[in-house]
Coordinates of C-alpha atoms in Angstrom, one line a residue:
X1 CA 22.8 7.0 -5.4
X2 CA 19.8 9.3 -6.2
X3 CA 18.0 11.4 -3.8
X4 CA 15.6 13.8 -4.9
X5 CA 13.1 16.4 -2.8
X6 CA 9.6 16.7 -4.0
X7 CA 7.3 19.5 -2.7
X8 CA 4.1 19.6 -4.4
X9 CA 1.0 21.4 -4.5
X10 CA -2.1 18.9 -5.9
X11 CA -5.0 19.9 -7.9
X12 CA -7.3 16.7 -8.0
X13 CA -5.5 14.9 -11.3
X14 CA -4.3 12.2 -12.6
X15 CA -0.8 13.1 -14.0
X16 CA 1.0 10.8 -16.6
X17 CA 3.5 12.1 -18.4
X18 CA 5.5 9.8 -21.2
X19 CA 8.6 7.4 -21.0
X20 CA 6.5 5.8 -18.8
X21 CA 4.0 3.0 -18.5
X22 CA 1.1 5.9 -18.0
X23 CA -1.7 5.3 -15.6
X24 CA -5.1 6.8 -15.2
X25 CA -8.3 6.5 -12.9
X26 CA -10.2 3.7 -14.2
X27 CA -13.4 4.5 -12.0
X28 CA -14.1 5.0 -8.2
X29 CA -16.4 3.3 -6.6
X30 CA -17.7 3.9 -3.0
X31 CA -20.4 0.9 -1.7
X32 CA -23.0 2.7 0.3
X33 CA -24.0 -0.1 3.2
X34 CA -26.5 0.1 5.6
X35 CA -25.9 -2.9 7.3
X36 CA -23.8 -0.7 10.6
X37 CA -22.9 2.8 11.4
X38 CA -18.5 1.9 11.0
X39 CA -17.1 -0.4 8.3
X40 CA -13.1 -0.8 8.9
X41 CA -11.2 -2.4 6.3
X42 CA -8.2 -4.3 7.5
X43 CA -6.7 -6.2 5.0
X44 CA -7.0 -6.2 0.9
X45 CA -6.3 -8.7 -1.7
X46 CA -6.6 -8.6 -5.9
X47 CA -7.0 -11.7 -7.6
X48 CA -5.8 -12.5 -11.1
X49 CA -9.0 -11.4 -12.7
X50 CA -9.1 -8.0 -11.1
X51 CA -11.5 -8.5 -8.4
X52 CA -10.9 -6.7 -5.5
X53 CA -11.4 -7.9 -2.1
X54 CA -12.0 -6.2 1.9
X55 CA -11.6 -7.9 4.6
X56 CA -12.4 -5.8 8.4
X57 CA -15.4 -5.9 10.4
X58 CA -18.5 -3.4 10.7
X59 CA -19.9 -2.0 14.3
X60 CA -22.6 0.0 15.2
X61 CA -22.6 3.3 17.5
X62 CA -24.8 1.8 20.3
X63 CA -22.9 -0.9 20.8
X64 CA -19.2 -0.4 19.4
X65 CA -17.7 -3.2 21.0
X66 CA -19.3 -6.0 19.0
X67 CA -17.7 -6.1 16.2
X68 CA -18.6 -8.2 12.7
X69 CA -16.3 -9.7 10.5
X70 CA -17.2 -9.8 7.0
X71 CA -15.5 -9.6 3.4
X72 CA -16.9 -7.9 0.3
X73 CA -15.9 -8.6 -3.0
X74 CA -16.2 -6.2 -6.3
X75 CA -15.5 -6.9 -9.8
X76 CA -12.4 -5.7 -12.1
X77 CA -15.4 -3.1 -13.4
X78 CA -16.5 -1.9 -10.2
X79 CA -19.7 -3.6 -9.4
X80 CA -20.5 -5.1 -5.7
X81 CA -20.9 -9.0 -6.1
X82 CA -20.9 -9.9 -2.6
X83 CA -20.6 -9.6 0.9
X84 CA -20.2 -12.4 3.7
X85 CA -20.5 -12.6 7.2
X86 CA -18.4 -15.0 9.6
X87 CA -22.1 -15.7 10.1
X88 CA -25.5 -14.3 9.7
X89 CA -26.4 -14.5 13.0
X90 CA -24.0 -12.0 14.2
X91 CA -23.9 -13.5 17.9
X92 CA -20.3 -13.3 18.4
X93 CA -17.4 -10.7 18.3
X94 CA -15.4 -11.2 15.4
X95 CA -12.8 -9.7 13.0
X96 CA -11.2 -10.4 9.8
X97 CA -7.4 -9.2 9.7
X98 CA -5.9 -10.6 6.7
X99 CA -6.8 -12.3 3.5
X100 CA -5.3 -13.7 0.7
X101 CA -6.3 -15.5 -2.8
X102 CA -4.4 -18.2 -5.0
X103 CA -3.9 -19.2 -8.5
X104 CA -7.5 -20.7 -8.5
X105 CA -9.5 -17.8 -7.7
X106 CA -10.1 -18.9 -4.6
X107 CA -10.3 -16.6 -1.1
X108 CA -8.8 -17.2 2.1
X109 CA -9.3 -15.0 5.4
X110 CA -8.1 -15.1 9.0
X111 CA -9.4 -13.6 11.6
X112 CA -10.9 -13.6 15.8
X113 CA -14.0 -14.9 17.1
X114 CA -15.3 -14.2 20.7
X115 CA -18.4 -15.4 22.2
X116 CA -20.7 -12.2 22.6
X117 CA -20.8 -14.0 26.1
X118 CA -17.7 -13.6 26.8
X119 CA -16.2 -10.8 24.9
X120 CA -15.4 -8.6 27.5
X121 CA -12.7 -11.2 28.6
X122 CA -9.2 -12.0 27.3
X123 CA -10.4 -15.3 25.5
X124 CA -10.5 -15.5 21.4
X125 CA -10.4 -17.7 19.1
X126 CA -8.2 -17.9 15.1
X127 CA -10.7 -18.6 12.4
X128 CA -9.7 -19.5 8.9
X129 CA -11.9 -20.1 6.1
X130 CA -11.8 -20.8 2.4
X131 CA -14.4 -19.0 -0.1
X132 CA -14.9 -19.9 -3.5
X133 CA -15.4 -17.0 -6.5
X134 CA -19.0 -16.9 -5.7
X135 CA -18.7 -16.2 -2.0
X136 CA -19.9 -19.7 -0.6
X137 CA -17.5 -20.7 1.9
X138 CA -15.6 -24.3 1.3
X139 CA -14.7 -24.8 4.9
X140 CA -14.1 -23.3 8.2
X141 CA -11.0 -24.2 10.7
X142 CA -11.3 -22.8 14.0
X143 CA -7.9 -23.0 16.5
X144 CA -8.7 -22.1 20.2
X145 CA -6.4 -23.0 22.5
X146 CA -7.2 -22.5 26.4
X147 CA -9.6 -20.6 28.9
X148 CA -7.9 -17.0 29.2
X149 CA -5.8 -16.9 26.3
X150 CA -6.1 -14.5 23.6
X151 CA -5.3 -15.8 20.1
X152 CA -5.0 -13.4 16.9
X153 CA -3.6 -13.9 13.4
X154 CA -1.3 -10.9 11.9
X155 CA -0.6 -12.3 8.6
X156 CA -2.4 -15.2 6.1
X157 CA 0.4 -16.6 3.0
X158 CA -0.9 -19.4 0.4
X159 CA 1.9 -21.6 -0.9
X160 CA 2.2 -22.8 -4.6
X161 CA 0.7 -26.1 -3.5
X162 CA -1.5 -24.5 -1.9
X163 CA -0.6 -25.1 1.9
X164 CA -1.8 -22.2 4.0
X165 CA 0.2 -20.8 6.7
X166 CA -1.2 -18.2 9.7
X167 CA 1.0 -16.2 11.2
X168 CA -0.1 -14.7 15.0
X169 CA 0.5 -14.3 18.8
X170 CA -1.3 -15.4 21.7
X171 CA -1.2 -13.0 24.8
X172 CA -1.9 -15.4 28.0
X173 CA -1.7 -14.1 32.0
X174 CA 1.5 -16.0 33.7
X175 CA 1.1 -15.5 37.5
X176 CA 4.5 -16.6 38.1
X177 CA 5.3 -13.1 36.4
X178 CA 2.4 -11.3 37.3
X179 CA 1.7 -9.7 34.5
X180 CA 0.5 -10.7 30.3
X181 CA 3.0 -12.4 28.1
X182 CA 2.9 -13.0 24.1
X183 CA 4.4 -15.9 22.2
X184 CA 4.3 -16.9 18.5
X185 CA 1.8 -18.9 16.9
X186 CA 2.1 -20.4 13.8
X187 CA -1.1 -22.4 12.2
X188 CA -0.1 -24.7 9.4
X189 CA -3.1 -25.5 7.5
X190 CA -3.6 -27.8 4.2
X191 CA -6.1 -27.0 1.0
X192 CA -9.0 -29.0 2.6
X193 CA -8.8 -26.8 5.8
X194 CA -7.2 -29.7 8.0
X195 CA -4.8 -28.1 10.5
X196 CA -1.0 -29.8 9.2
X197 CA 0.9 -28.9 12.7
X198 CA 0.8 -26.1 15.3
X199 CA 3.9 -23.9 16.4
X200 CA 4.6 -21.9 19.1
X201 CA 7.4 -20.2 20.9
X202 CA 8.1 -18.2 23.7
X203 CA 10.4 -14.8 23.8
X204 CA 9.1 -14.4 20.5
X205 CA 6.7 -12.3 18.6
X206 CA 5.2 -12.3 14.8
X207 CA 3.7 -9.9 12.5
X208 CA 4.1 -11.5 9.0
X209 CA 5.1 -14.9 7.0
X210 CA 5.9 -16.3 3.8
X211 CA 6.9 -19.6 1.8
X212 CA 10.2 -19.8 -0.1
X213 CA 9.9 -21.8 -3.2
X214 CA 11.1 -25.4 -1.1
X215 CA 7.9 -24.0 1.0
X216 CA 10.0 -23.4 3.9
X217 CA 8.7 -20.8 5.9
X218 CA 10.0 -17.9 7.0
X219 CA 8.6 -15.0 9.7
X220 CA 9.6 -11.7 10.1
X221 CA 8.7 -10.7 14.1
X222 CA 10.9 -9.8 17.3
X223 CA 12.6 -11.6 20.3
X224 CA 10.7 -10.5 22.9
X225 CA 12.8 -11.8 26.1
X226 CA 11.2 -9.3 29.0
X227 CA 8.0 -9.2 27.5
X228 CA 8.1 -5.5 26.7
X229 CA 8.4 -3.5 23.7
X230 CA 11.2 -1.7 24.7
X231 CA 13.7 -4.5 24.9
X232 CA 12.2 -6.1 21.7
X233 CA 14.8 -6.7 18.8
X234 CA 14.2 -7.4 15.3
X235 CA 14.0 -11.3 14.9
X236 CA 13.7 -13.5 11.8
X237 CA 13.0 -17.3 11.3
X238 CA 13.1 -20.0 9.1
X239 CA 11.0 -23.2 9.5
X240 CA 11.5 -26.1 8.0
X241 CA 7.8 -27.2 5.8
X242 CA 7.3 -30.0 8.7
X243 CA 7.5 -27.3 11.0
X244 CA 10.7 -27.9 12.8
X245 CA 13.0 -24.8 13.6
X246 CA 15.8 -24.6 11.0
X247 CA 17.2 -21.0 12.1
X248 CA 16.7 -17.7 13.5
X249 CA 18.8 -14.6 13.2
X250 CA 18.3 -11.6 15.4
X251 CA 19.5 -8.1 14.2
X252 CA 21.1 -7.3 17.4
X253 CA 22.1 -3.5 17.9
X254 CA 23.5 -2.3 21.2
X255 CA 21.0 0.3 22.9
X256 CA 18.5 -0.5 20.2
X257 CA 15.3 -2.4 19.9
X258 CA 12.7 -3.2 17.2
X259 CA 10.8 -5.3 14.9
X260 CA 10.3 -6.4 11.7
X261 CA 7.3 -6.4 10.0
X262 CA 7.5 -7.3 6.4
X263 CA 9.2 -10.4 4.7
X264 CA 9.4 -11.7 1.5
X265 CA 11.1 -14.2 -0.6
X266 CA 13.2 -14.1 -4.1
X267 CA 13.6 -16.6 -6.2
X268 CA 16.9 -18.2 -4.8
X269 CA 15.3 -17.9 -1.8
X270 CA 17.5 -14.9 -0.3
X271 CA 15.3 -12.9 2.1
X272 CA 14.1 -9.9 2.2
X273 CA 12.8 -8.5 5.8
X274 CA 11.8 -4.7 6.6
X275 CA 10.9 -2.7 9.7
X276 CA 11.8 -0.3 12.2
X277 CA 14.6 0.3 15.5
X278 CA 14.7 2.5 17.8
X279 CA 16.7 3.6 21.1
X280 CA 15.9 1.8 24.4
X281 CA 16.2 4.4 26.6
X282 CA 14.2 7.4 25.1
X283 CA 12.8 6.4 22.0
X284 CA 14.2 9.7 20.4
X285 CA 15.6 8.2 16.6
X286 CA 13.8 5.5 15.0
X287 CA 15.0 4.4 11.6
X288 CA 13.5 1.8 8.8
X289 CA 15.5 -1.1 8.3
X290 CA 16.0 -3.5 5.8
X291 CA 17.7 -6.4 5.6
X292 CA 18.9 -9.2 3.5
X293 CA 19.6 -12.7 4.2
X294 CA 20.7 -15.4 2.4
X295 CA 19.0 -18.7 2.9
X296 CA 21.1 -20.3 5.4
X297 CA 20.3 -17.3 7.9
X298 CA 23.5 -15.2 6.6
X299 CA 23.0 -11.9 6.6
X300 CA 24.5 -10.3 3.3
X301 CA 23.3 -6.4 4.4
X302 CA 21.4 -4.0 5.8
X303 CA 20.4 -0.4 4.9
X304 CA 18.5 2.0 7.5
X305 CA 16.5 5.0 6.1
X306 CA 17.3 8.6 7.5
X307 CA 16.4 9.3 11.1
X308 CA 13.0 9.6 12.6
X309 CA 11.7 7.6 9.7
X310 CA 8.7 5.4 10.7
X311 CA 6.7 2.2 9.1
X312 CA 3.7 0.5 10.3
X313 CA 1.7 -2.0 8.1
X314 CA -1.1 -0.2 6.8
X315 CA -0.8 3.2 8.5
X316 CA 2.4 4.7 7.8
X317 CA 4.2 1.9 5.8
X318 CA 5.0 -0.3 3.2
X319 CA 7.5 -2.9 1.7
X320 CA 7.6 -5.0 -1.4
X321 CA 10.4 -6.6 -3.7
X322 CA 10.4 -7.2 -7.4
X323 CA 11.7 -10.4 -9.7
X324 CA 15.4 -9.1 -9.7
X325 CA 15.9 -9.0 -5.6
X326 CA 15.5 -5.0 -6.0
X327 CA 13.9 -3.5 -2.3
X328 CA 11.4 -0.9 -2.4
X329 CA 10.9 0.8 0.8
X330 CA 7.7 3.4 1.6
X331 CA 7.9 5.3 5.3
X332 CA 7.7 8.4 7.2
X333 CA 9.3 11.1 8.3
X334 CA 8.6 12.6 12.1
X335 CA 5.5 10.4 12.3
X336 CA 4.6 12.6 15.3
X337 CA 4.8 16.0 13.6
X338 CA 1.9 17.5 12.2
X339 CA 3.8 18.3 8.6
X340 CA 5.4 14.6 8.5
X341 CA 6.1 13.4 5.3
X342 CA 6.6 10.6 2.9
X343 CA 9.9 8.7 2.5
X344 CA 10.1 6.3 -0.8
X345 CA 13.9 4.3 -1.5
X346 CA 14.8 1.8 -3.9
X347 CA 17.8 -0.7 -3.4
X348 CA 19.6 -2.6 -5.7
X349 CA 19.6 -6.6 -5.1
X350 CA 23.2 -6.0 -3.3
X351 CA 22.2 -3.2 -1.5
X352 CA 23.1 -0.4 -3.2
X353 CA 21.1 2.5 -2.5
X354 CA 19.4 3.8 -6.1
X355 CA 16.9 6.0 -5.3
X356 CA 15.4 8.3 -2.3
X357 CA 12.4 10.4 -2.7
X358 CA 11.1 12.9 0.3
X359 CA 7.5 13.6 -0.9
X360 CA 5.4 16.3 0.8
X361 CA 1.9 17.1 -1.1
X362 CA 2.6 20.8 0.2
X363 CA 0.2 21.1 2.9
X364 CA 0.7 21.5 6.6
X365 CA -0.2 17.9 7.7
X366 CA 1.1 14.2 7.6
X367 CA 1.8 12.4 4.7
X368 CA 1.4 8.9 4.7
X369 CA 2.3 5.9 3.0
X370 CA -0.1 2.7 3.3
X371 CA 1.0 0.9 0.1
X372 CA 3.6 0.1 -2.7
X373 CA 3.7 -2.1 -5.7
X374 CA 5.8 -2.4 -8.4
X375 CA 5.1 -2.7 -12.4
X376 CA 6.4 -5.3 -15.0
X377 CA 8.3 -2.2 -15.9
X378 CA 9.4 -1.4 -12.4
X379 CA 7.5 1.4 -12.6
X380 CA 6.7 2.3 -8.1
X381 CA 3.6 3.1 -7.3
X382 CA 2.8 4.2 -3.6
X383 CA -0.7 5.1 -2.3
X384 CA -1.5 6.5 1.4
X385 CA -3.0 9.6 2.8
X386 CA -2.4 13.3 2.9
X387 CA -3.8 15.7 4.9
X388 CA -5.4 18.2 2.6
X389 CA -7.1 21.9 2.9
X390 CA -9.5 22.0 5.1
X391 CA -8.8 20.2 7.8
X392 CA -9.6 16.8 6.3
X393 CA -7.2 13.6 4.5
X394 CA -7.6 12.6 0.8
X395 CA -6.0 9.4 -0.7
X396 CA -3.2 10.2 -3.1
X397 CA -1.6 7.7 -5.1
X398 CA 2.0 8.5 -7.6
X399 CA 4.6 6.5 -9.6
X400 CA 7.7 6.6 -10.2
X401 CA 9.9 5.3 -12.7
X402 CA 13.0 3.1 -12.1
X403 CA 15.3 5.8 -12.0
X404 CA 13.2 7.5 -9.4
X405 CA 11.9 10.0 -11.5
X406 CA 8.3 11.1 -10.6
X407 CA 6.1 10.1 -13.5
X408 CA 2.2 10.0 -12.0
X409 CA 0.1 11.4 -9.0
X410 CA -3.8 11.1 -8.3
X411 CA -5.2 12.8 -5.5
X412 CA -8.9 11.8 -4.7
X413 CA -11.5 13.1 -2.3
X414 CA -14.5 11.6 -1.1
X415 CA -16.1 14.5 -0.4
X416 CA -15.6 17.8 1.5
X417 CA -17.2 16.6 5.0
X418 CA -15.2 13.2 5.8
X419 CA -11.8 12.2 5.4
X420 CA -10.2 9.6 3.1
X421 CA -7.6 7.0 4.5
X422 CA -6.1 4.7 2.1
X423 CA -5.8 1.0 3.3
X424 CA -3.4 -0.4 0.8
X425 CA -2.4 -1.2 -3.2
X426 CA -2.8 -4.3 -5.4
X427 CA -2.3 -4.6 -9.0
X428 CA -3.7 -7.6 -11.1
X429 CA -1.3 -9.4 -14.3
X430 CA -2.9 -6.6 -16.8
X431 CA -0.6 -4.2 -14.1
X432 CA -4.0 -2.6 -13.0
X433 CA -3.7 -1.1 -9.8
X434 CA -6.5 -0.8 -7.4
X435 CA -6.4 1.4 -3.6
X436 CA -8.9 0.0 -1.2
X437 CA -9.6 2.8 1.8
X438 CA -11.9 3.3 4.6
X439 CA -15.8 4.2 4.4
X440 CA -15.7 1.2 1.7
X441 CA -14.1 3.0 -1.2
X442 CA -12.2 1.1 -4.0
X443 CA -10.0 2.8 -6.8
X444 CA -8.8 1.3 -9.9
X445 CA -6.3 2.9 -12.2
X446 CA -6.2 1.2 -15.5
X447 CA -3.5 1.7 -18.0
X448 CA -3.5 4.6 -20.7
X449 CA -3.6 4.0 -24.0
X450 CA -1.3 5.2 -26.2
X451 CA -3.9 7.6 -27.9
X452 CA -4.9 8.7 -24.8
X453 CA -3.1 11.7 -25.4
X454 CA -4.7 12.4 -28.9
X455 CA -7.1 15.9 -29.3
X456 CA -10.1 14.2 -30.8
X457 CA -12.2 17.4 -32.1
X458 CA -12.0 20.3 -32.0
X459 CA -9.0 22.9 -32.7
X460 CA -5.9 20.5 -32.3
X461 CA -6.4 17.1 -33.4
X462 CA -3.8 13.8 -33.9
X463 CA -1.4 13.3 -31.0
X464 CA -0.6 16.5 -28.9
X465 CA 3.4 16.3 -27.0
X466 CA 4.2 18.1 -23.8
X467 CA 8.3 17.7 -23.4
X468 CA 10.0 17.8 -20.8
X469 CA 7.7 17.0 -18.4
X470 CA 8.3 17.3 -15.7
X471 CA 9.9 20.9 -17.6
X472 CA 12.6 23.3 -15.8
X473 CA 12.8 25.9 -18.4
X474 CA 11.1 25.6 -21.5
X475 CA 8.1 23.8 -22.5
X476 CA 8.0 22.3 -25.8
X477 CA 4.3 21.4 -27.7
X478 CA 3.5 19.4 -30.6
X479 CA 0.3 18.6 -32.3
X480 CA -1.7 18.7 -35.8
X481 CA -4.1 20.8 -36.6
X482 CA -6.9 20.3 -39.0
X483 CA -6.9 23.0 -42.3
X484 CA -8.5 26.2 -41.4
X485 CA -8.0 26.5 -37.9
X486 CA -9.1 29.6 -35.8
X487 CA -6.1 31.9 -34.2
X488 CA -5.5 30.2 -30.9
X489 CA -3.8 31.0 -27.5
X490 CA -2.4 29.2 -25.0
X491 CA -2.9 29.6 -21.2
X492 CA -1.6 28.1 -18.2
X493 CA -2.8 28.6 -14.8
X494 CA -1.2 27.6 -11.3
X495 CA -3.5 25.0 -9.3
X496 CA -5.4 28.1 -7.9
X497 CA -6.3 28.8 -10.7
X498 CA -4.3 31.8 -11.4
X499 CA -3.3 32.7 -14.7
X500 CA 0.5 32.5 -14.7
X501 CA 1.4 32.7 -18.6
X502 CA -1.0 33.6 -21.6
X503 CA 0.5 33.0 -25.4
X504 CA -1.2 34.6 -28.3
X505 CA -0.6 32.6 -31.3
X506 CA -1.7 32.6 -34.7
X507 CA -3.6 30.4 -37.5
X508 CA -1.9 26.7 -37.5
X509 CA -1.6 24.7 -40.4
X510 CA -0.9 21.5 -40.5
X511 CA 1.5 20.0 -37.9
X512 CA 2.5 22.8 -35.0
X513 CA 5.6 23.2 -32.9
X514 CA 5.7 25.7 -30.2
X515 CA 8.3 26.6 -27.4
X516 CA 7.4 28.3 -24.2
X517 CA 9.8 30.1 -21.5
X518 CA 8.7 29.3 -18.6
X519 CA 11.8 30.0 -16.4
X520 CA 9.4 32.6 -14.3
X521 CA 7.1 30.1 -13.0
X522 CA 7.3 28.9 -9.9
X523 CA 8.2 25.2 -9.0
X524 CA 4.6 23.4 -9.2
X525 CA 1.7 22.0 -10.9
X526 CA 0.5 24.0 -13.8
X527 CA -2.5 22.8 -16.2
X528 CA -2.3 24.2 -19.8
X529 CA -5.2 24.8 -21.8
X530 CA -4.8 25.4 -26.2
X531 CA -7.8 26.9 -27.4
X532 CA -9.4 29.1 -30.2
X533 CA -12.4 30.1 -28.1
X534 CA -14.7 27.6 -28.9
X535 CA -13.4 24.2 -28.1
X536 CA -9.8 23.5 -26.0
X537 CA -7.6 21.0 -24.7
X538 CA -6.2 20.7 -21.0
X539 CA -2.9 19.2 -20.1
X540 CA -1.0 19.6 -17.0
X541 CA 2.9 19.6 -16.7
X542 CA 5.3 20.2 -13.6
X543 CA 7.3 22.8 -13.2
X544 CA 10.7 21.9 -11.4
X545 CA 13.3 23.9 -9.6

């Protein structure tokens, strides 16, 4: 096992440094709509051509309550194509919560509907609808169940034949209790829209779903026996493509309760399920859990991250697997604390522990993780939100390779008046990567290419080398120079800008080699800059313990 600390201070950058599939910031785009005062983003999806998609709803400040679901789509180059409403009328309260695309390029979305009649009540409505590349909508399937019952979808998966399942709760009033009880709903729905079969069960409580490849389908959630989240437990279930029950399996810890919220399938489909326990009594050490089962409901292991580590879909949180079965896990650390920081852990497909990294961008504030994805490389990237200098957040996004080492970081700010939440990471086949966050912002990072290092003009020219990088004690630089070349220096400056190291060299010829000390630096970011006065080139290294 690997476990590593990182404590950074974070100029806005894009780092990439080599051995690595490098990444940098394709373009940023932020969609200026005024259509409403908010825009919330709940859900994001990335289809195989590198269009993004938002799903959320929009409000305005006179009447916050009425809410408006709509989705927006923008191109692989940045450019707004669309946006639709659940209708144009916008006479009802409605939300989109989670959306999803298939093979075909076509869009699904779940979300609630409410009669602007009666939204002050406890009665909603699941709509699902299908969208093709242009935006027009292929059909609409609307589940409402009863007077006073309050349906809502969590999660929206689309099966290789392209079944689609819903995965939600319903929160109902039972007198005989005297109080509001949940139950799981599933929604089984096929290509044309037509509702297949309806599921529900009491005691029980979802938050995602997937298909295994015999498109069984499998839920992460909780038992929920009293009703209450302190006695729920970590729950997951297999169903059986008709809907029938095949098993369930609750992670049953003495003095402990829980839930899981992320599940996903491998090809021999084990299963992979992720989330959170905690103490019944005090809620005083909650731990991230993962667990694997095998297909039969067996459960082969389970791993728990350090104590008061915390995940939550979207805010603090994040789960994926890759093609070999390997687990990569993105929490935090004393959610509650103002400093709390990022947690990111690979596992081996056995459970092995490979990698931990505690990431802190250096600040005093929380850093949070809404995202993760993993690279045909198995490159980890993680995006989320940081709370930065004055007293606002900014999205930061870094890799790291499959040993763990760190290997890329972006920090972006929208501006220096409002803050910047991340909502979440997708990456297209190419391995683009694109961050969706709040106040309708979109981020692609595309990949390097190899000459992205080259010196064009200038005083160095051909392909400039910065080893080791990140560098503990010397700094090694390699580069050409064109005949004739000026008597150049080399600088470095911390990420305040103060000069830490200045190197005066002499007239290059030809292909250059230079070694720096820099033992006397302190552990950080440093940006180096060659130059002969007239033109330069700026490249920023790490400086570890």
């Amino acid at each position: 096992m690997k476990s590593t600390i990182s404590t950074l201070i974070f100029f806005f950058v894009c780092i990439s440094f080599s051995l690595a599939q490098q990444y940098e910031r394709a373009w940023v785009k932020q969609y200026q709509d005024n259509a409403a005062d908010n825009h919330y983003f709940n859900d994001m999806a990335v289809d195989k051509y590198g269009n993004t998609y938002t799903a959320g709803y929009e409000s305005n400040w006179s009447n916050y309550q009425l809410t408006h679901f709509y989705i927006k789509k923008v191109s692989s180059d940045g450019k707004p194509l669309w946006k639709r409403y659940f209708n144009n009328l916008k006479d009802s309260m409605d939300e989109a919560i989670a959306i999803a695309t298939d093979a075909d390029g076509f869009i699904y979305v779940t979300g609630t509907r409410k009669d602007s009649a009666t939204y002050g009540t406890t009665v909603s409505d699941i709509v699902t609808m299908k969208y093709d590349s242009s935006g027009k909508r292929i059909w609409l399937n609307r589940f409402h169940d009863a007077a006073y019952v309050l349906a809502s979808p969590k999660d929206i998966s689309i099966s290789p034949g392209g079944a689609i399942l819903v995965t939600g709760n319903e929160t109902r009033y039972a007198s005989e209790w005297g109080t509001y009880i949940n139950n799981l709903l599933l929604l089984k729905l096929d290509k044309a829209g037509k509702t297949l079969w309806t599921k529900k069960m009491d005691n029980v409580v979802g938050h995602a779903g997937c298909f295994d490849n015999m498109n069984n389908i499998i839920i992460a959630g909780a038992s929920d026996p009293g009703n209450l989240p302190q006695t729920q437990k970590p729950m997951v279930l297999k169903f059986k493509p008709n809907g029938n029950l095949a098993w369930s399996n609750v992670f049953n810890e003495y003095n402990k309760n829980g839930r899981f919220y992320y599940v996903q399938c491998d090809l021999l489909n084990n299963i992979y399920i992720n989330g959170q326990t905690d103490t019944i009594a005090f809620y005083n050490n909650p731990r991230i859990l993962t667990v694997k089962y095998n297909k039969a409901g067996k459960q082969l292991w389970s791993a728990k991250e350090v104590n008061s580590s915390f995940t939550m879909p979207f805010l603090y949180g994040a789960f994926t697997i890759d093609a070999k079965g390997n687990c990569y896990v993105a929490g935090t650390l004393n959610y509650a604390d103002v400093n709390s920081k990022r947690i990111v852990t690979k596992y081996a497909a056995g459970g092995v522990k490979k990698w931990t990294d505690t990431f802190n961008a250096g600040f005093w504030g929380p850093d949070r993780p809404t995202g993760i994805v993993v690279d045909e490389q198995q490159n980890v990237i993680v995006t989320g939100t940081c709370y930065y200098q004055n007293n606002r957040h900014v999205a930061i996004t870094n890799g790291y390779k499959k040993n763990g080492a760190p290997f890329f970081t972006d920090v972006y700010e929208l501006n220096s008046i409002e803050n910047t939440v991340t909502l979440g990471i997708q990456k297209d086949p190419a391995d683009n990567l694109y961050v969706a966050g709040r106040s309708t912002i979109v981020i692609k990072y595309g990949i390097a290419p190899a000459a992205a290092s080259a010196i064009a003009s200038g005083l160095v020219t051909g392909n400039l080398t910065l080893f080791p990088n990140p560098a503990r004690d010397v700094l090694n630089i390699g580069f050409t120079a064109p005949a004739g070349a000026s008597a150049y220096r080399v600088i470095i400056t911390d990420v305040s800008g103060n000069r830490a190291l200045i190197k005066q060299l002499g007239k290059p010829e030809g292909k250059a080699n230079l070694t720096i000390n820099i033992e006397h630096l302190k552990p950080g970011i440093y940006t180096m800059v060659i130059t002969d006065g007239v033109t330069s080139f700026t490249r920023k290294f790490i400086k570890e313990e």
